[in-house]
Short mmCIF file of C-alpha atoms and ligand atoms in Angstrom, two decimals:
data_model
loop_
_atom_site.label_atom_id
_atom_site.label_comp_id
_atom_site.label_asym_id
_atom_site.label_seq_id
_atom_site.Cartn_x
_atom_site.Cartn_y
_atom_site.Cartn_z
CA MET W 1 44.59 46.52 -49.05
CA LYS W 2 42.36 46.58 -52.09
CA LEU W 3 38.59 46.22 -51.85
CA SER W 4 38.69 42.55 -52.86
CA GLU W 5 41.45 41.82 -50.32
CA ILE W 6 39.52 43.49 -47.52
CA ALA W 7 36.41 41.51 -48.32
CA ALA W 8 38.44 38.26 -48.52
CA THR W 9 40.28 39.03 -45.25
CA LEU W 10 37.04 39.76 -43.42
CA ARG W 11 35.61 36.46 -44.67
CA ALA W 12 38.79 34.58 -43.70
CA VAL W 13 38.79 36.05 -40.18
CA GLY W 14 35.07 35.50 -39.86
CA VAL W 15 34.29 39.18 -39.30
CA SER W 16 31.24 40.81 -40.72
CA PRO W 17 31.57 44.54 -40.04
CA VAL W 18 29.60 45.70 -37.02
CA LYS W 19 27.75 48.99 -37.41
CA SER W 20 27.57 49.58 -33.67
CA LEU W 21 31.40 49.62 -33.61
CA GLY W 22 31.61 52.00 -36.56
CA GLN W 23 33.44 49.42 -38.65
CA ASN W 24 34.09 50.88 -42.08
CA PHE W 25 37.41 49.76 -43.47
CA LEU W 26 39.51 51.93 -45.77
CA HIS W 27 40.34 50.15 -49.03
CA ASP W 28 42.09 52.90 -50.99
CA ARG W 29 45.80 52.38 -50.40
CA ASN W 30 46.86 55.63 -52.09
CA LEU W 31 44.53 57.56 -49.87
CA ALA W 32 45.75 55.69 -46.79
CA LYS W 33 49.31 56.68 -47.74
CA TRP W 34 48.29 60.29 -48.28
CA ILE W 35 46.57 60.34 -44.89
CA VAL W 36 49.54 58.95 -42.98
CA ASP W 37 51.90 61.31 -44.86
CA GLN W 38 49.99 64.25 -43.36
CA ALA W 39 51.31 63.27 -39.93
CA ASN W 40 54.90 63.51 -41.16
CA ILE W 41 55.91 60.57 -38.99
CA GLY W 42 59.66 60.36 -38.39
CA SER W 43 61.84 57.63 -36.96
CA LYS W 44 61.74 59.19 -33.46
CA ASP W 45 57.95 59.55 -33.37
CA PHE W 46 55.71 57.22 -31.45
CA VAL W 47 52.22 56.75 -32.85
CA ILE W 48 49.02 56.00 -31.01
CA GLU W 49 46.27 54.71 -33.25
CA ILE W 50 42.65 54.32 -32.24
CA GLY W 51 40.59 51.71 -34.05
CA PRO W 52 43.21 50.13 -36.35
CA GLY W 53 40.63 47.77 -37.87
CA LEU W 54 42.45 45.63 -40.42
CA GLY W 55 45.55 47.83 -40.24
CA ALA W 56 45.20 50.10 -43.30
CA LEU W 57 46.88 53.02 -41.51
CA THR W 58 48.82 50.93 -39.00
CA GLU W 59 50.94 49.34 -41.71
CA LEU W 60 52.05 52.71 -43.07
CA ALA W 61 52.65 54.27 -39.65
CA LEU W 62 54.72 51.27 -38.61
CA ALA W 63 56.96 51.70 -41.65
CA ASN W 64 58.14 55.11 -40.39
CA ALA W 65 57.60 55.35 -36.64
CA ALA W 66 59.74 54.28 -33.69
CA GLY W 67 56.71 52.42 -32.38
CA VAL W 68 52.94 52.16 -32.70
CA LEU W 69 50.38 51.50 -30.00
CA ALA W 70 47.05 50.51 -31.51
CA ILE W 71 43.87 50.22 -29.44
CA GLU W 72 41.09 48.14 -30.95
CA LYS W 73 37.82 47.18 -29.31
CA ASP W 74 37.02 44.17 -31.49
CA LYS W 75 38.93 41.12 -30.23
CA ARG W 76 38.67 39.33 -33.56
CA LEU W 77 40.55 42.22 -35.18
CA THR W 78 43.25 42.43 -32.51
CA GLU W 79 44.01 38.74 -33.05
CA TYR W 80 44.13 39.26 -36.80
CA LEU W 81 46.45 42.28 -36.42
CA ARG W 82 48.86 40.44 -34.11
CA ASP W 83 49.07 37.67 -36.62
CA ARG W 84 49.46 40.03 -39.57
CA PHE W 85 52.20 42.29 -38.27
CA ARG W 86 54.32 40.29 -35.78
CA SER W 87 56.48 43.35 -35.13
CA SER W 88 58.06 44.23 -31.81
CA ALA W 89 57.52 47.91 -32.71
CA LEU W 90 53.75 47.40 -32.65
CA GLU W 91 51.75 46.94 -29.48
CA ILE W 92 48.13 46.02 -29.99
CA VAL W 93 45.82 46.58 -27.07
CA HIS W 94 42.41 45.03 -26.96
CA GLY W 95 40.14 47.53 -25.25
CA ASP W 96 37.95 50.59 -25.35
CA ALA W 97 39.95 53.69 -26.29
CA MET W 98 37.73 55.75 -23.97
CA GLU W 99 39.33 53.94 -21.04
CA PHE W 100 42.92 54.35 -22.18
CA ASP W 101 45.19 56.13 -19.70
CA ALA W 102 47.05 58.60 -21.93
CA ARG W 103 49.49 59.60 -19.19
CA MET W 104 51.86 56.77 -20.22
CA LEU W 105 52.45 58.62 -23.50
CA TYR W 106 54.60 61.16 -21.65
CA THR W 107 57.29 58.46 -21.50
CA LYS W 108 57.79 58.77 -25.29
CA PRO W 109 59.76 61.72 -26.70
CA THR W 110 57.12 62.70 -29.31
CA VAL W 111 53.71 61.24 -29.86
CA LYS W 112 51.42 61.55 -32.87
CA PHE W 113 47.81 60.45 -32.95
CA LEU W 114 46.13 58.62 -35.82
CA GLY W 115 42.48 57.74 -35.84
CA ASN W 116 39.93 56.83 -38.45
CA LEU W 117 37.42 57.05 -35.68
CA PRO W 118 34.24 55.07 -35.23
CA TYR W 119 31.45 57.61 -35.83
CA TYR W 120 29.31 56.55 -32.87
CA ILE W 121 31.88 57.83 -30.40
CA SER W 122 33.97 60.36 -32.40
CA SER W 123 33.23 63.50 -30.41
CA GLN W 124 33.84 61.78 -27.05
CA LEU W 125 37.16 60.38 -28.32
CA LEU W 126 38.06 63.77 -29.75
CA MET W 127 37.53 65.54 -26.44
CA LYS W 128 39.30 62.82 -24.46
CA PHE W 129 42.43 62.79 -26.61
CA LEU W 130 42.55 66.59 -27.00
CA GLU W 131 42.72 67.10 -23.25
CA TYR W 132 45.11 69.94 -22.39
CA PRO W 133 47.99 69.72 -21.64
CA SER W 134 48.75 66.63 -23.64
CA PRO W 135 51.70 64.36 -24.35
CA ILE W 136 50.50 64.27 -27.98
CA SER W 137 51.86 66.93 -30.34
CA LEU W 138 49.83 66.22 -33.47
CA TRP W 139 46.47 64.61 -34.14
CA LEU W 140 45.13 63.29 -37.45
CA PHE W 141 41.46 62.53 -37.16
CA MET W 142 39.21 61.07 -39.84
CA LEU W 143 35.74 62.18 -38.81
CA GLN W 144 32.27 62.42 -40.20
CA LYS W 145 32.47 65.46 -42.52
CA GLU W 146 29.86 67.41 -40.55
CA LEU W 147 31.85 67.00 -37.35
CA ALA W 148 35.10 68.05 -39.07
CA LYS W 149 33.37 71.19 -40.38
CA ARG W 150 32.23 72.07 -36.86
CA LEU W 151 35.83 72.03 -35.67
CA VAL W 152 36.99 74.69 -38.16
CA ALA W 153 33.81 76.75 -38.31
CA ALA W 154 33.93 80.55 -38.25
CA PRO W 155 31.56 82.74 -36.17
CA ALA W 156 28.09 83.45 -37.53
CA THR W 157 27.88 80.12 -39.38
CA SER W 158 25.58 77.23 -38.56
CA ASP W 159 28.54 74.89 -37.88
CA TYR W 160 30.03 77.23 -35.27
CA GLY W 161 29.22 76.07 -31.77
CA ALA W 162 30.42 74.97 -28.35
CA LEU W 163 32.58 72.17 -29.81
CA THR W 164 34.35 74.62 -32.16
CA LEU W 165 35.28 76.86 -29.25
CA LEU W 166 36.20 74.10 -26.80
CA VAL W 167 38.66 72.67 -29.33
CA GLN W 168 39.99 75.95 -30.75
CA LEU W 169 40.72 77.42 -27.31
CA GLN W 170 43.79 75.21 -27.03
CA HIS W 171 44.30 73.87 -30.54
CA ARG W 172 44.77 74.85 -34.15
CA VAL W 173 42.64 72.84 -36.53
CA GLU W 174 43.21 72.35 -40.27
CA TYR W 175 40.56 70.83 -42.51
CA LEU W 176 42.67 68.80 -44.95
CA ARG W 177 40.18 67.18 -47.31
CA LYS W 178 36.85 65.48 -47.80
CA VAL W 179 37.01 61.68 -47.98
CA PRO W 180 34.18 60.12 -50.01
CA SER W 181 32.20 57.25 -48.52
CA SER W 182 33.14 55.10 -51.55
CA VAL W 183 36.65 54.42 -50.16
CA PHE W 184 35.26 52.35 -47.27
CA LEU W 185 33.88 48.87 -46.96
CA PRO W 186 31.06 48.81 -46.07
CA LYS W 187 30.23 52.22 -47.50
CA PRO W 188 28.99 54.54 -44.73
CA GLU W 189 25.92 56.69 -45.31
CA VAL W 190 27.90 59.92 -44.98
CA ASP W 191 31.17 61.36 -46.21
CA SER W 192 34.19 61.77 -43.99
CA ALA W 193 36.90 64.39 -43.74
CA LEU W 194 40.43 64.49 -42.46
CA VAL W 195 41.53 67.13 -39.96
CA ARG W 196 44.98 67.83 -38.56
CA ILE W 197 45.21 69.36 -35.11
CA SER W 198 48.16 70.79 -33.23
CA GLU W 199 48.43 72.36 -29.80
CA ARG W 200 48.53 76.15 -29.61
CA ASP W 201 51.23 77.87 -27.66
CA PRO W 202 49.10 78.86 -24.64
CA ARG W 203 50.45 82.41 -24.93
CA GLU W 204 48.77 82.93 -28.31
CA LEU W 205 45.50 83.83 -26.59
CA PRO W 206 44.68 85.49 -23.29
CA ALA W 207 44.41 83.04 -20.42
CA CYS W 208 41.04 82.02 -19.02
CA GLU W 209 39.74 79.39 -16.66
CA TYR W 210 38.85 76.37 -18.78
CA LYS W 211 35.98 75.15 -16.59
CA ALA W 212 34.35 78.58 -16.53
CA PHE W 213 34.84 78.92 -20.32
CA GLN W 214 33.33 75.48 -20.90
CA LYS W 215 30.31 76.20 -18.74
CA LEU W 216 29.69 79.60 -20.32
CA VAL W 217 30.03 78.39 -23.90
CA ARG W 218 27.77 75.39 -23.29
CA ARG W 219 25.15 77.62 -21.67
CA GLY W 220 25.44 80.16 -24.49
CA PHE W 221 24.83 77.57 -27.21
CA SER W 222 22.17 75.65 -25.29
CA GLN W 223 19.50 77.56 -27.28
CA ARG W 224 21.13 78.94 -30.40
CA ARG W 225 18.25 81.19 -31.43
CA LYS W 226 17.98 82.92 -28.08
CA GLN W 227 19.84 86.11 -27.18
CA LEU W 228 23.02 85.34 -25.25
CA GLY W 229 22.40 87.96 -22.57
CA LYS W 230 19.18 86.19 -21.53
CA LEU W 231 20.83 82.76 -21.42
CA ILE W 232 23.75 83.80 -19.23
CA ARG W 233 21.91 86.26 -17.00
CA GLU W 234 22.69 84.13 -13.95
CA GLU W 235 26.46 84.03 -14.62
CA LEU W 236 26.66 87.63 -15.84
CA PRO W 237 23.96 89.87 -14.33
CA ASP W 238 25.67 92.97 -15.81
CA TRP W 239 25.56 91.59 -19.37
CA GLU W 240 24.67 94.97 -20.91
CA ASP W 241 27.81 96.62 -19.47
CA ALA W 242 29.98 93.68 -20.52
CA ALA W 243 28.54 93.71 -24.03
CA VAL W 244 29.25 97.42 -24.45
CA GLU W 245 32.80 96.98 -23.13
CA LEU W 246 33.48 94.12 -25.53
CA GLY W 247 31.93 95.95 -28.47
CA LEU W 248 29.06 93.47 -28.74
CA ASN W 249 25.48 94.01 -29.71
CA THR W 250 23.48 93.59 -26.47
CA ARG W 251 21.03 91.43 -28.45
CA ALA W 252 23.82 89.19 -29.83
CA ARG W 253 23.39 85.44 -30.07
CA ALA W 254 26.13 82.99 -29.04
CA GLU W 255 27.26 82.30 -32.60
CA GLU W 256 28.15 85.97 -33.18
CA LEU W 257 30.99 86.01 -30.62
CA SER W 258 34.56 85.25 -31.68
CA LEU W 259 36.82 82.99 -29.61
CA GLU W 260 38.59 86.06 -28.21
CA GLN W 261 35.25 87.57 -27.15
CA TRP W 262 34.25 84.32 -25.39
CA ILE W 263 37.57 84.42 -23.54
CA ALA W 264 37.01 88.05 -22.54
CA LEU W 265 33.49 87.20 -21.35
CA THR W 266 34.83 84.28 -19.29
CA ASN W 267 37.34 86.61 -17.70
CA ARG W 268 34.52 88.98 -16.67
CA ILE W 269 32.96 86.07 -14.76
CA ALA W 270 36.06 84.26 -13.47
CA PRO W 271 38.99 86.71 -13.67
CA ILE W 272 42.54 85.42 -13.44
CA HIS W 273 44.72 87.83 -11.53
CA ALA W 274 47.93 87.75 -13.54
CA GLU W 275 48.80 91.10 -12.02
CA VAL W 276 49.35 89.31 -8.69
CA ILE W 277 52.52 88.01 -10.27
CA ASN W 278 53.42 90.81 -12.63
CA ASP W 279 52.71 93.86 -10.51
CA ALA W 280 53.32 92.57 -7.01
CA PRO W 281 55.98 94.45 -5.06
CA GLU W 282 59.31 92.69 -5.42
CA GLU W 283 60.00 90.29 -2.55
CA GLN W 284 63.01 90.34 -0.27
CA PHE W 285 64.78 86.98 -0.03
CA PRO W 286 67.12 85.82 2.69
CA VAL W 287 70.66 85.53 1.31
CA VAL W 288 72.77 82.77 2.86
CA ASP W 289 76.38 81.48 2.87
CA GLU W 290 77.70 78.02 1.81
CA GLU W 291 76.51 76.57 5.12
CA ASP W 292 73.00 78.02 4.67
CA ARG W 293 73.64 80.61 7.42
CA LEU W 294 71.75 83.86 7.07
CA LYS W 295 73.86 86.75 5.74
CA GLY W 296 71.17 89.33 5.08
CA THR W 297 68.38 89.98 2.59
CA ALA W 298 68.21 91.21 -1.00
CA LEU W 299 65.60 91.90 -3.66
CA ARG W 300 64.53 88.90 -5.73
CA SER W 301 65.94 90.35 -8.99
CA LYS W 302 69.29 91.08 -7.34
CA VAL W 303 69.48 87.58 -5.86
CA HIS W 304 68.90 85.97 -9.25
CA ALA W 305 71.08 88.36 -11.26
CA ASN W 306 74.05 87.80 -8.94
CA ASN W 307 73.54 84.09 -8.25
CA PHE W 308 73.38 84.79 -4.51
CA LEU W 309 72.77 81.64 -2.50
CA HIS W 310 69.18 81.61 -1.23
CA ARG W 311 66.45 79.24 -0.01
CA ALA W 312 63.53 77.41 -1.60
CA VAL W 313 60.99 74.71 -0.80
CA HIS W 314 59.49 71.95 -2.94
CA VAL W 315 56.43 69.95 -1.89
CA LEU W 316 55.31 66.64 -3.39
CA ILE W 317 51.69 65.69 -2.69
CA PHE W 318 50.69 62.03 -2.99
CA ASN W 319 47.14 60.75 -3.48
CA PRO W 320 45.88 57.56 -1.81
CA VAL W 321 47.03 55.39 -4.76
CA GLY W 322 50.60 56.69 -4.54
CA GLU W 323 50.48 59.09 -7.49
CA VAL W 324 52.26 62.45 -7.29
CA PHE W 325 50.66 65.75 -8.21
CA LEU W 326 52.73 67.80 -10.67
CA GLN W 327 51.87 71.32 -11.70
CA MET W 328 52.62 73.09 -14.96
CA ARG W 329 53.96 76.51 -14.01
CA SER W 330 51.97 79.52 -15.10
CA ARG W 331 52.76 81.33 -18.34
CA TRP W 332 53.50 84.49 -16.33
CA LYS W 333 56.36 83.08 -14.28
CA ASP W 334 59.64 84.86 -15.01
CA ARG W 335 61.56 81.60 -14.54
CA HIS W 336 60.65 78.37 -16.36
CA PRO W 337 57.15 79.39 -17.53
CA LEU W 338 55.01 76.41 -18.63
CA ALA W 339 57.53 73.87 -17.30
CA TRP W 340 56.32 70.99 -15.12
CA ASP W 341 57.24 71.39 -11.48
CA SER W 342 56.67 69.91 -8.01
CA SER W 343 53.14 69.95 -6.54
CA ALA W 344 54.03 73.32 -5.01
CA ALA W 345 57.34 75.15 -4.94
CA GLY W 346 58.69 78.58 -4.16
CA HIS W 347 61.22 80.73 -2.41
CA VAL W 348 61.59 81.19 1.31
CA ASN W 349 60.77 84.83 1.99
CA ALA W 350 62.58 87.12 4.42
CA GLY W 351 61.41 86.45 7.97
CA GLU W 352 60.22 82.90 7.16
CA ASP W 353 61.74 79.50 7.83
CA TYR W 354 61.58 76.54 5.43
CA ASP W 355 58.57 74.88 7.11
CA GLN W 356 56.54 78.08 7.07
CA ALA W 357 57.37 78.68 3.40
CA ALA W 358 56.31 75.12 2.44
CA SER W 359 52.92 75.47 4.14
CA ARG W 360 52.39 78.90 2.63
CA GLU W 361 53.22 77.78 -0.91
CA LEU W 362 50.85 74.84 -0.57
CA ARG W 363 48.05 77.11 0.60
CA GLU W 364 48.69 79.74 -2.07
CA GLU W 365 49.10 77.37 -5.00
CA LEU W 366 46.85 74.40 -4.25
CA GLY W 367 44.50 75.78 -1.60
CA VAL W 368 45.22 73.07 0.99
CA ASP W 369 46.53 73.06 4.52
CA ILE W 370 47.87 69.62 5.42
CA PRO W 371 50.70 68.28 7.57
CA LEU W 372 53.99 68.03 5.69
CA VAL W 373 57.05 65.91 6.39
CA ARG W 374 60.50 67.21 5.49
CA VAL W 375 62.23 64.40 3.57
CA ALA W 376 65.49 65.90 2.28
CA LYS W 377 67.66 68.96 2.01
CA LEU W 378 69.53 69.66 -1.23
CA PRO W 379 72.71 71.74 -1.23
CA ALA W 380 72.77 74.93 -3.30
CA SER W 381 74.41 74.51 -6.71
CA GLU W 382 74.13 75.74 -10.26
CA ARG W 383 71.68 72.88 -10.90
CA THR W 384 69.32 74.07 -8.16
CA GLY W 385 69.56 77.69 -9.36
CA TYR W 386 71.80 78.52 -6.35
CA GLU W 387 69.01 77.50 -3.97
CA PHE W 388 69.21 75.37 -0.86
CA ILE W 389 66.05 73.33 -1.25
CA CYS W 390 64.06 71.62 1.47
CA LEU W 391 61.89 68.88 0.03
CA TYR W 392 58.60 67.96 1.74
CA ARG W 393 55.95 65.36 1.15
CA GLY W 394 52.30 65.19 2.13
CA SER W 395 49.23 63.04 1.48
CA HIS W 396 45.92 64.33 0.26
CA ALA W 397 42.74 62.58 -0.77
CA GLY W 398 40.46 65.51 -1.54
CA GLU W 399 40.20 68.25 -4.14
CA LEU W 400 43.01 70.68 -4.87
CA ARG W 401 42.10 74.28 -5.70
CA LEU W 402 44.65 75.30 -8.30
CA ASN W 403 45.49 79.00 -8.26
CA PRO W 404 45.23 79.97 -11.95
CA SER W 405 47.61 82.91 -11.67
CA GLU W 406 50.34 80.56 -10.41
CA ILE W 407 49.49 77.30 -12.16
CA GLU W 408 48.62 76.59 -15.80
CA ALA W 409 47.47 73.01 -15.21
CA GLY W 410 48.14 70.05 -12.97
CA ARG W 411 47.62 66.29 -12.62
CA PHE W 412 48.52 63.28 -10.55
CA PHE W 413 51.03 60.90 -12.16
CA PRO W 414 52.34 57.46 -11.15
CA PRO W 415 56.02 57.86 -10.12
CA THR W 416 57.17 55.33 -12.75
CA ILE W 417 55.63 57.51 -15.46
CA ILE W 418 57.47 60.55 -14.12
CA ASP W 419 60.72 58.52 -14.22
CA GLY W 420 60.18 57.62 -17.88
CA TRP W 421 58.98 61.12 -18.75
CA MET W 422 62.11 62.75 -17.30
CA THR W 423 64.27 60.47 -19.42
CA ALA W 424 62.24 60.96 -22.60
CA ARG W 425 61.53 64.69 -22.31
CA PRO W 426 63.91 66.27 -19.81
CA ARG W 427 63.20 69.76 -21.11
CA ASP W 428 59.59 69.56 -19.95
CA PHE W 429 60.69 70.04 -16.33
CA ALA W 430 61.81 72.89 -14.11
CA PRO W 431 65.37 72.06 -12.97
CA GLY W 432 64.45 72.23 -9.26
CA LEU W 433 61.99 69.36 -9.65
CA VAL W 434 64.55 67.24 -11.51
CA GLU W 435 66.98 67.58 -8.61
CA CYS W 436 64.28 66.93 -6.01
CA TRP W 437 62.97 63.93 -7.91
CA LYS W 438 66.41 62.27 -7.99
CA ILE W 439 66.77 62.64 -4.23
CA GLY W 440 63.12 61.76 -3.55
CA ARG W 441 63.41 58.52 -5.57
CA GLU W 442 66.63 57.54 -3.75
CA ILE W 443 64.90 57.93 -0.38
CA ASN W 444 61.61 56.40 -1.50
CA PRO W 445 62.22 54.22 -4.57
N1 SAM U 501 41.50 52.23 -39.11
C1 SAM U 501 40.73 51.26 -39.87
C2 SAM U 501 40.63 51.72 -41.29
O1 SAM U 501 40.92 52.89 -41.54
O2 SAM U 501 40.29 50.91 -42.13
C3 SAM U 501 39.35 51.02 -39.26
C4 SAM U 501 38.52 52.24 -39.02
S1 SAM U 501 36.87 51.93 -38.51
C5 SAM U 501 36.11 53.41 -39.02
C6 SAM U 501 36.88 52.13 -36.74
C7 SAM U 501 37.58 51.05 -35.93
O3 SAM U 501 37.47 51.38 -34.55
C8 SAM U 501 36.98 49.65 -36.03
O4 SAM U 501 38.00 48.72 -36.26
C9 SAM U 501 36.29 49.41 -34.69
O5 SAM U 501 36.25 48.05 -34.30
C10 SAM U 501 37.16 50.23 -33.77
N2 SAM U 501 36.48 50.72 -32.55
C11 SAM U 501 35.18 51.01 -32.38
N3 SAM U 501 34.95 51.48 -31.14
C12 SAM U 501 36.16 51.51 -30.51
C13 SAM U 501 36.59 51.89 -29.22
N4 SAM U 501 35.72 52.37 -28.32
N5 SAM U 501 37.89 51.76 -28.90
C14 SAM U 501 38.79 51.28 -29.81
N6 SAM U 501 38.43 50.89 -31.05
C15 SAM U 501 37.14 51.02 -31.41
#
């Protein structure tokens, strides 16, 4: 829409832009087209848009995408948008984007994010929608220019800070262009900028515990002018040794450390023991016949290389509202790294029975000891990786302590979302879970 059309539309709908909702409407159609083009939206992509306003970006996204979900807080605008577009490919939700449950986006094959964000809440929305892991593969954010600069800042600059690191740890950020305030009605006091963000392959950087990283970085930048060693003395009493090891000046300030150095520092405080997986002595597995009768034992590598029939357990943990915990397998797993799997899963070791293995896996992976009920037994086949699988379920209301050397990430999901997710993105899952889920849903639809 042109400037005059925007002004006329706002008058016709009876909307005078509200500053507290960050309402600045884009009136440069060429720029709107350029912006949406940067998301390279194809006919299979689903778009989520935050703050569609009068639909400047929505219209263009809708022309290319399989569907658009637009969340708008101003009811007057949602009514206008419904009236304007009348398309079954567009769903307009009246609500606060901060309260949106992004888990439903896993039921779409690919999701791209568009947002000319309201300034008053940009950084909160940014952190919410960049949560890792995410069903979204690409984000286009229009932000206040200063905020955009902070996302791409390099060490030893005034823009470099905790936000830079928290975003860059899991994402790649591109600063695409400055957007002058003159393209909006009303004209904001500051310029904007467009950034494009994509998820990193987690293996690009060494692993570290996100919560520990977040705490350390926030502490480090809490007083920018102060020496880092003094600020994090409590977390890292041997700062001087760590600094020497990492090649840092012992008097360094937070802004002098690169992302890799922050990761290394986090790992000094909260080490992840990847070697537990990589260097552990190879396990012996029971090898069984077609009737699951014990034939003997063999080394793990031999069992897998020869497709010997063997035994495994899968555990599904439900929370009090009936959601199931799924884990993303660690990057170090030799089989299906970074795939989504059951709450806990693993092989039955030599000398163990199925029930013992299920309880052990649950303790090792999620740090809980709760009663489990065996709900099914799956026959060994190519689809189960030549494993007989016993499937268990359990209920848990408290915290889970995820073992970072075994698990990359994890979350509870409503079963209907998992159903839709498996249809939309079957390659996200470890095959064992897919088989267990089919049986589990038949027993407990
Ligand atoms: N996308 C439109 C454009 O480019 O012209 C409008 C962008 S305007 C900067 C931000 C929009 O976000 C407004 O329509 C405002 O009502 C909406 N908004 C503000 N806070 C919101 C929230 N918490 N959740 C969803 N929408 C919000």
